[in-house]
mmCIF file of C-alpha atoms in Angstrom:
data_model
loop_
_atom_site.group_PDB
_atom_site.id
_atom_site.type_symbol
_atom_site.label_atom_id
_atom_site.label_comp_id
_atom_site.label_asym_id
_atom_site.label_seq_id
_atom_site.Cartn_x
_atom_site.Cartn_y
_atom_site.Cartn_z
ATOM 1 C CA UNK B 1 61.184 97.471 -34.220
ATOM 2 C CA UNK B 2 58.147 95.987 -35.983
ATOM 3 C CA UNK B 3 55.825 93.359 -34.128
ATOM 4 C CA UNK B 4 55.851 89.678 -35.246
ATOM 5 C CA UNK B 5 53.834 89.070 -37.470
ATOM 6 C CA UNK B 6 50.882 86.626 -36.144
ATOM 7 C CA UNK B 7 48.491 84.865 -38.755
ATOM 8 C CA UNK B 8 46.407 81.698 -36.945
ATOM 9 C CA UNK B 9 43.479 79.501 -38.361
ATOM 10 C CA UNK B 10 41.401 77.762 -35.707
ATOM 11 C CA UNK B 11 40.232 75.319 -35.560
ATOM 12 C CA UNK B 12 41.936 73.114 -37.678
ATOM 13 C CA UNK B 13 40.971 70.621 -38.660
ATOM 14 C CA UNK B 14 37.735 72.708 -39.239
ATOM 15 C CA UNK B 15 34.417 71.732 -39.660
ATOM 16 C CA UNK B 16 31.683 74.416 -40.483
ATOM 17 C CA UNK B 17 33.206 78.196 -39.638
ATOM 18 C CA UNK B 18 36.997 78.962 -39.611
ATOM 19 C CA UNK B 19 38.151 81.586 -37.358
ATOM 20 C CA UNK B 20 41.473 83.814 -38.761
ATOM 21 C CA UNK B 21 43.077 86.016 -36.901
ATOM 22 C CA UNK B 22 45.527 88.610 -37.701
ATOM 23 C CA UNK B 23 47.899 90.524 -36.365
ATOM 24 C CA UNK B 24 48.630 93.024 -39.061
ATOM 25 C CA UNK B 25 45.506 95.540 -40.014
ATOM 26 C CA UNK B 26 47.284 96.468 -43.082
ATOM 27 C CA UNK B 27 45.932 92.707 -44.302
ATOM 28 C CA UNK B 28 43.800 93.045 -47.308
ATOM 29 C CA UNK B 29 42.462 89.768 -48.253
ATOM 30 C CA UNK B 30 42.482 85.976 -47.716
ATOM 31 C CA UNK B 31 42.199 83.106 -50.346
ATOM 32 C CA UNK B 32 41.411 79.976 -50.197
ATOM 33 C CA UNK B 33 42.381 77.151 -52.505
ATOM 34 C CA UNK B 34 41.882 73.400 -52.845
ATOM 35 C CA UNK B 35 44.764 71.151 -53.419
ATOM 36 C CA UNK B 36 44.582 70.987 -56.864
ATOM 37 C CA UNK B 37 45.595 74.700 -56.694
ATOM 38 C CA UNK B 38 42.215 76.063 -57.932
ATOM 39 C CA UNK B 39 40.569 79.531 -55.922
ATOM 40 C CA UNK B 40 37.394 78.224 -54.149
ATOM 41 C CA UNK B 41 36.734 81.271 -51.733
ATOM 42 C CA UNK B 42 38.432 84.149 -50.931
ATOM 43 C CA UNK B 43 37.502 87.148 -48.614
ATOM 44 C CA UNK B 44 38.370 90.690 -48.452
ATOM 45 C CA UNK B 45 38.324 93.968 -45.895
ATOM 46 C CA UNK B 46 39.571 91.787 -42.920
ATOM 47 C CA UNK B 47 40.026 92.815 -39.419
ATOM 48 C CA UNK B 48 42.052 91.538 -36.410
ATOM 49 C CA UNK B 49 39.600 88.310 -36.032
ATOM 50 C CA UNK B 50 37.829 87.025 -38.979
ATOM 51 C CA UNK B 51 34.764 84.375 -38.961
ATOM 52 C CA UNK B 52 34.485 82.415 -42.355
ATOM 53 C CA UNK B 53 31.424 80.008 -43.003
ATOM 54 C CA UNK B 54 33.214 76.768 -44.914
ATOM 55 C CA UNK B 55 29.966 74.916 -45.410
ATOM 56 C CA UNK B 56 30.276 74.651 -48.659
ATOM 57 C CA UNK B 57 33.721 73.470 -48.909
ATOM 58 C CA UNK B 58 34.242 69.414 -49.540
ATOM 59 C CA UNK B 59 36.654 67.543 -46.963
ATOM 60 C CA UNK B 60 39.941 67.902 -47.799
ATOM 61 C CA UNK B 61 43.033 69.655 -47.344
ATOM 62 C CA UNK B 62 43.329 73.324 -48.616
ATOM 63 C CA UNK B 63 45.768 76.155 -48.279
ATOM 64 C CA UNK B 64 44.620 79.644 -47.048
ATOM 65 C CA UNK B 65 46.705 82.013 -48.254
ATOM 66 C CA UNK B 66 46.853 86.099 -46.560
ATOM 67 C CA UNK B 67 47.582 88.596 -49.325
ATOM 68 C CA UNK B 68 48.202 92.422 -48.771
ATOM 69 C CA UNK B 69 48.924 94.554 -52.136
ATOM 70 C CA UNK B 70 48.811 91.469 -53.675
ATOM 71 C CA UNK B 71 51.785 90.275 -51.859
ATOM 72 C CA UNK B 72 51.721 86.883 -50.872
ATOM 73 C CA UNK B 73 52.064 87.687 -47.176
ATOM 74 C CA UNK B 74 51.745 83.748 -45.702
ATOM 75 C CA UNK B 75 50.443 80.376 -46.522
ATOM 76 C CA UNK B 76 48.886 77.641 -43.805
ATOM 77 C CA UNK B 77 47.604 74.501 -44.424
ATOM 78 C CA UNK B 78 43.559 73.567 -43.236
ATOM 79 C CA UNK B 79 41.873 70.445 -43.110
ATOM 80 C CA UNK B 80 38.217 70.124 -43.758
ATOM 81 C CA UNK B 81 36.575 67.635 -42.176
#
């Protein structure tokens, strides 16, 4: 029987560098869009724990998105603030 699946974003709300982890190695890549729906930053060969700098990111809400074989695999909701 296969493991849950475990995909987490902390902290959120964020402010500077996002930490993903992931439960699944088989994870390719994460994207990150703003809420008008537009890519802003996205980040491949992931492993288990993940470190992204968001500096350059205005405050706002955005949607990280985990994509494997370009599968949509799950979506979560960030705040920057």
């Amino acid at each position: 029987q296969k493991a849950e699946f475990q995909f987490e974003l902390f902290p959120n709300p964020v402010n500077g560098i996002l930490n993903v982890n992931i439960s699944d190695f088989t994870s390719k890549k994460i994207e990150i869009y703003n809420s008008q729906g537009s890519l802003v930053m996205d980040k491949i060969n992931l492993n288990s724990s993940n470190s992204i700098n968001l500096d350059g990111l205005s405050t706002g809400i955005y949607f990280v998105k985990l994509i494997d074989n370009k599968n949509i695999i799950a979506i979560k909701k960030l705040l920057i603030k």
